[in-house]
Amino acid sequence: MKQGIFTLERTRQLTGDVWELRLSGDTSAVTAPGQFVNIELPGKFLRRPISVCDWDQEGLTLLVKEAGEGTKELVRLPAGTELNVLSGLGNGFDIAAAPEGAVLVGGGIGAAPLCGLARRMLAAGRRPALILGFRSREDAFYLEEFAALGVDVLTATEDGTLGARGFVTDVLKTLPGCTCVLACGPTPMLRAVHALPQLTGGQFSFEARMACGFGACVGCTIETRAGLRRVCKDGPVFRKEDILW
Amino acid sequence: MVDLSVHLAGVTLKNPIIPASGTFGYGREFADTYDLDILGAFSWKGTTRDPRPGNPQPRIAETASGMLNAVGLQNPGMEAVLREEVPWIAEHFHGPVIANVCGFSLEEYAENCRALEDAEQVKILEVNISCPNVHAGGKNFGSDPKSAAAVTRAVRAATKKPVFLKLSPNVTDIAEIARACADEGADGLCLINTLLGMRIDLNTKRPLLANRTGGLSGPAVFPVAVRMVWDVYEAVPKLPIIGCGGVDSAGAAAEMLLAGASAVEVGAANLRDPWACKTIIEDLPGVCQRLGVDKISDLTGGAHHGE
Ligand SMILES: Cc1cc2nc3c(=O)[nH]c(=O)nc-3n(C[C@H](O)[C@H](O)[C@H](O)COP(=O)(O)OP(=O)(O)OC[C@H]3O[C@@H](n4cnc5c(N)ncnc54)[C@H](O)[C@@H]3O)c2cc1C
Ligand SMILES: Cc1cc2nc3c(=O)[nH]c(=O)nc-3n(C[C@H](O)[C@H](O)[C@H](O)COP(=O)(O)O)c2cc1C
Ligand code: FES
């Protein structure tokens, strides 16, 4: 974990409520895709946890969905704003533990960490497929970015306006050869994916209300088959076999 | 050179800054951020006899200038703490450890204090009386003078170590509780614990926390804590007080001392800024110079004099 000042370089609106933020700063504490940062916002007591979408030596890319007051303010900050950021939080996805043929699955803003994950899997000589689920065509984002990386993107929308009609699970069912997923998204999606009989393994990224984000307060504890675990420190990524709902 | 050292019931701290229970675990998460030996002491997570999983999610809610927590005393239990945490602490921190102990009955409080008798590094027992009494319909021990006195008596008889009762602010007259603890031989007092609060989720129209209520802490409670430290200092001037609640700067720590505290605990500030205690300690000499003291302990109770 490192605390550092990051400078907001630019923001770009991707959909009605999802924005891409580029921050420059010291990213040396970021070691794995699926880790998150915790951002201090003026006037807010608690920091806001946001997944690292992608990173390089110069900075971070974040995808932020306007959820409440804090994220609404965050995406509207002017370029040049300095933000106090705790970086290198959480365990992240374990690429080495994912078998050949593992599929990346994202729901809504849960697509964010899959970008850095896909890039690093490709760099490791893997060619993962990616399934993204959105409510509707107008909610979809980052499809070109993922395609440009060189991953095959399949989409599902609830209203059928883009890709398959339905949920990511409906797409997964058409891929019976897929027995392992690396997934991030809303809890109902994770739960439905986790319940698919075709899966023998997988890694699932969780969310929880956090106070510290670095393991000190046990505010984010969930029960797993391996015992009580902190989403912020022992997670946010948990292995399929350890997850209890 | 400003002398930052303070004394708590015969225990010397190199400075008055102590991370508060529940915001510092058993120290592990902070060992990578700074050298723990810079701290005056630290108060570990409230520990019960049996392991406790705590409350269901969500357990955290944000408030204006603070937060609510409903962690529900999640801890690994006394045996695991003695086996796994105490030896780890001995390797990474060499100052006095304050053991925060909880119990759901008088017997459990006494048993938990006895269990720590041989833990040499534990110099002070901080007895959290904001715990529900299972024998009295779940009423908190800290909520009336009689039960607070009963806990003090039970722990006083169980240990030779100094006992500091950690008082709940959710009472009408905290000075009355303080006197009851003093009369039963408490060596000191720590105050305040969190203030009971609630948030409602506008999306679900239900309480945001699964436990419904949670404890408020952070800068929002600071003036309440200062006032209570003031009242308790007036009521029991002989007992050392650890002031706690909303401290997030060296200036706020100095206010606590002036109100009557001998040392200061820093809680929620650690969660927002893991380096909070380090920064406060580094800023203390400057604040002392500004206040014109070369011994920080001279600040204790200063606001009560010279009227
Ligand atoms: C590990 C992790 C990674 C995340 N990654 C992303 C991401 O990449 N992009 C993104 O847009 N969002 C992400 N989130 C969700 C994001 O943290 C919340 O949407 C955000 O905190 C909401 O803040 P707010 O002030 O807008 O909302 P408010 O509802 O006003 O927030 C009030 C409080 O509740 C907390 N809170 C509210 N919703 C959530 C939530 N879903 N999860 C955790 N805390 C919440 C806030 O942090 C704050 O403390 C992530 C959450 C976690 C735990
Ligand atoms: C997440 C969290 C957990 C806490 N757990 C305990 C505990 O186990 N025992 C205890 O006596 N106090 C506990 N407290 C209370 C703090 O030690 C402190 O008394 C209170 O938060 C007020 O100080 P602050 O405003 O500086 O946080 C906890 C506080 C927080 C925020
Ligand atoms: S948020 Fe504090 S331990 Fe996870």
PDB file of C-alpha atoms in Angstrom, chain B residues 104-206:
ATOM      1  CA  PHE B 104     -20.982 -10.446  28.091  1.00  0.00           C
ATOM      2  CA  SER B 105     -21.041 -11.266  31.809  1.00  0.00           C
ATOM      3  CA  LEU B 106     -19.067 -10.214  34.887  1.00  0.00           C
ATOM      4  CA  GLU B 107     -17.426 -13.642  34.904  1.00  0.00           C
ATOM      5  CA  GLU B 108     -16.268 -13.231  31.330  1.00  0.00           C
ATOM      6  CA  TYR B 109     -14.751  -9.803  32.034  1.00  0.00           C
ATOM      7  CA  ALA B 110     -12.817 -11.245  34.982  1.00  0.00           C
ATOM      8  CA  GLU B 111     -11.733 -14.299  33.020  1.00  0.00           C
ATOM      9  CA  ASN B 112     -10.485 -12.209  30.101  1.00  0.00           C
ATOM     10  CA  CYS B 113      -8.439 -10.012  32.438  1.00  0.00           C
ATOM     11  CA  ARG B 114      -6.928 -13.038  34.207  1.00  0.00           C
ATOM     12  CA  ALA B 115      -6.014 -14.570  30.839  1.00  0.00           C
ATOM     13  CA  LEU B 116      -3.744 -11.574  30.153  1.00  0.00           C
ATOM     14  CA  GLU B 117      -1.940 -11.623  33.510  1.00  0.00           C
ATOM     15  CA  ASP B 118       1.186 -13.277  32.050  1.00  0.00           C
ATOM     16  CA  ALA B 119       1.236 -11.230  28.861  1.00  0.00           C
ATOM     17  CA  GLU B 120       4.081  -9.018  30.000  1.00  0.00           C
ATOM     18  CA  GLN B 121       3.793  -6.407  27.295  1.00  0.00           C
ATOM     19  CA  VAL B 122       0.167  -5.717  28.197  1.00  0.00           C
ATOM     20  CA  LYS B 123       0.610  -2.870  30.665  1.00  0.00           C
ATOM     21  CA  ILE B 124      -2.960  -1.601  30.855  1.00  0.00           C
ATOM     22  CA  LEU B 125      -6.321  -3.344  30.598  1.00  0.00           C
ATOM     23  CA  GLU B 126      -8.889  -1.181  28.854  1.00  0.00           C
ATOM     24  CA  VAL B 127     -12.239  -2.587  29.833  1.00  0.00           C
ATOM     25  CA  ASN B 128     -14.896  -1.826  27.245  1.00  0.00           C
ATOM     26  CA  ILE B 129     -18.177  -1.591  29.142  1.00  0.00           C
ATOM     27  CA  SER B 130     -20.249  -0.812  26.033  1.00  0.00           C
ATOM     28  CA  CYS B 131     -21.082  -4.520  25.839  1.00  0.00           C
ATOM     29  CA  PRO B 132     -24.522  -6.013  26.294  1.00  0.00           C
ATOM     30  CA  ASN B 133     -25.014  -7.896  29.554  1.00  0.00           C
ATOM     31  CA  VAL B 134     -26.542 -11.241  28.603  1.00  0.00           C
ATOM     32  CA  HIS B 135     -27.821 -11.659  32.161  1.00  0.00           C
ATOM     33  CA  ALA B 136     -29.702  -8.328  32.078  1.00  0.00           C
ATOM     34  CA  GLY B 137     -31.627  -8.496  28.840  1.00  0.00           C
ATOM     35  CA  GLY B 138     -28.752  -7.147  26.760  1.00  0.00           C
ATOM     36  CA  LYS B 139     -28.535  -3.786  28.547  1.00  0.00           C
ATOM     37  CA  ASN B 140     -25.047  -2.321  28.238  1.00  0.00           C
ATOM     38  CA  PHE B 141     -22.857  -2.557  31.329  1.00  0.00           C
ATOM     39  CA  GLY B 142     -21.810   1.015  30.719  1.00  0.00           C
ATOM     40  CA  SER B 143     -25.313   2.387  30.730  1.00  0.00           C
ATOM     41  CA  ASP B 144     -25.766   2.776  34.485  1.00  0.00           C
ATOM     42  CA  PRO B 145     -23.486   3.371  37.480  1.00  0.00           C
ATOM     43  CA  LYS B 146     -24.394   0.137  39.264  1.00  0.00           C
ATOM     44  CA  SER B 147     -23.424  -2.215  36.457  1.00  0.00           C
ATOM     45  CA  ALA B 148     -20.348  -0.116  35.600  1.00  0.00           C
ATOM     46  CA  ALA B 149     -19.303  -0.432  39.245  1.00  0.00           C
ATOM     47  CA  ALA B 150     -19.938  -4.171  39.171  1.00  0.00           C
ATOM     48  CA  VAL B 151     -17.634  -4.621  36.157  1.00  0.00           C
ATOM     49  CA  THR B 152     -14.953  -2.498  37.817  1.00  0.00           C
ATOM     50  CA  ARG B 153     -15.152  -4.588  40.988  1.00  0.00           C
ATOM     51  CA  ALA B 154     -14.962  -7.834  39.024  1.00  0.00           C
ATOM     52  CA  VAL B 155     -11.929  -6.856  36.941  1.00  0.00           C
ATOM     53  CA  ARG B 156     -10.161  -5.127  39.865  1.00  0.00           C
ATOM     54  CA  ALA B 157     -10.269  -8.397  41.790  1.00  0.00           C
ATOM     55  CA  ALA B 158      -9.072 -10.402  38.774  1.00  0.00           C
ATOM     56  CA  THR B 159      -5.820  -8.625  37.891  1.00  0.00           C
ATOM     57  CA  LYS B 160      -2.821  -6.764  39.260  1.00  0.00           C
ATOM     58  CA  LYS B 161      -2.490  -4.690  36.103  1.00  0.00           C
ATOM     59  CA  PRO B 162      -3.906  -1.163  35.952  1.00  0.00           C
ATOM     60  CA  VAL B 163      -7.510  -1.205  34.755  1.00  0.00           C
ATOM     61  CA  PHE B 164      -8.989   1.653  32.725  1.00  0.00           C
ATOM     62  CA  LEU B 165     -12.743   1.538  32.209  1.00  0.00           C
ATOM     63  CA  LYS B 166     -13.729   2.650  28.715  1.00  0.00           C
ATOM     64  CA  LEU B 167     -16.920   4.628  29.119  1.00  0.00           C
ATOM     65  CA  SER B 168     -19.919   4.839  26.824  1.00  0.00           C
ATOM     66  CA  PRO B 169     -21.166   8.314  25.887  1.00  0.00           C
ATOM     67  CA  ASN B 170     -24.715   6.983  25.505  1.00  0.00           C
ATOM     68  CA  VAL B 171     -25.678   7.994  29.057  1.00  0.00           C
ATOM     69  CA  THR B 172     -27.343  10.964  30.697  1.00  0.00           C
ATOM     70  CA  ASP B 173     -24.529  11.749  33.115  1.00  0.00           C
ATOM     71  CA  ILE B 174     -21.111  10.329  32.281  1.00  0.00           C
ATOM     72  CA  ALA B 175     -19.584  11.883  35.430  1.00  0.00           C
ATOM     73  CA  GLU B 176     -21.816   9.700  37.575  1.00  0.00           C
ATOM     74  CA  ILE B 177     -20.561   6.556  35.807  1.00  0.00           C
ATOM     75  CA  ALA B 178     -16.977   7.772  36.154  1.00  0.00           C
ATOM     76  CA  ARG B 179     -17.428   8.247  39.919  1.00  0.00           C
ATOM     77  CA  ALA B 180     -18.914   4.762  40.258  1.00  0.00           C
ATOM     78  CA  CYS B 181     -15.849   3.258  38.528  1.00  0.00           C
ATOM     79  CA  ALA B 182     -13.466   5.377  40.606  1.00  0.00           C
ATOM     80  CA  ASP B 183     -15.134   4.253  43.840  1.00  0.00           C
ATOM     81  CA  GLU B 184     -14.509   0.614  42.913  1.00  0.00           C
ATOM     82  CA  GLY B 185     -10.812   1.134  42.353  1.00  0.00           C
ATOM     83  CA  ALA B 186     -10.451   1.899  38.644  1.00  0.00           C
ATOM     84  CA  ASP B 187      -6.903   3.079  37.904  1.00  0.00           C
ATOM     85  CA  GLY B 188      -8.041   5.284  35.059  1.00  0.00           C
ATOM     86  CA  LEU B 189     -10.754   5.951  32.505  1.00  0.00           C
ATOM     87  CA  CYS B 190     -10.897   6.045  28.734  1.00  0.00           C
ATOM     88  CA  LEU B 191     -13.584   8.044  26.983  1.00  0.00           C
ATOM     89  CA  ILE B 192     -15.495   8.121  24.771  1.00  0.00           C
ATOM     90  CA  ASN B 193     -16.626   5.042  22.922  1.00  0.00           C
ATOM     91  CA  THR B 194     -18.903   5.552  19.893  1.00  0.00           C
ATOM     92  CA  LEU B 195     -22.268   7.330  19.971  1.00  0.00           C
ATOM     93  CA  LEU B 196     -25.241   5.244  18.928  1.00  0.00           C
ATOM     94  CA  GLY B 197     -26.586   6.299  15.536  1.00  0.00           C
ATOM     95  CA  MET B 198     -28.508   5.220  12.443  1.00  0.00           C
ATOM     96  CA  ARG B 199     -28.741   5.971   8.718  1.00  0.00           C
ATOM     97  CA  ILE B 200     -31.666   5.099   6.448  1.00  0.00           C
ATOM     98  CA  ASP B 201     -31.023   4.011   2.857  1.00  0.00           C
ATOM     99  CA  LEU B 202     -33.260   6.102   0.588  1.00  0.00           C
ATOM    100  CA  ASN B 203     -33.227   3.371  -2.068  1.00  0.00           C
ATOM    101  CA  THR B 204     -34.611   0.679   0.217  1.00  0.00           C
ATOM    102  CA  LYS B 205     -36.222   2.966   2.833  1.00  0.00           C
ATOM    103  CA  ARG B 206     -34.670   0.674   5.443  1.00  0.00           C
TER     104      ARG B 206
END
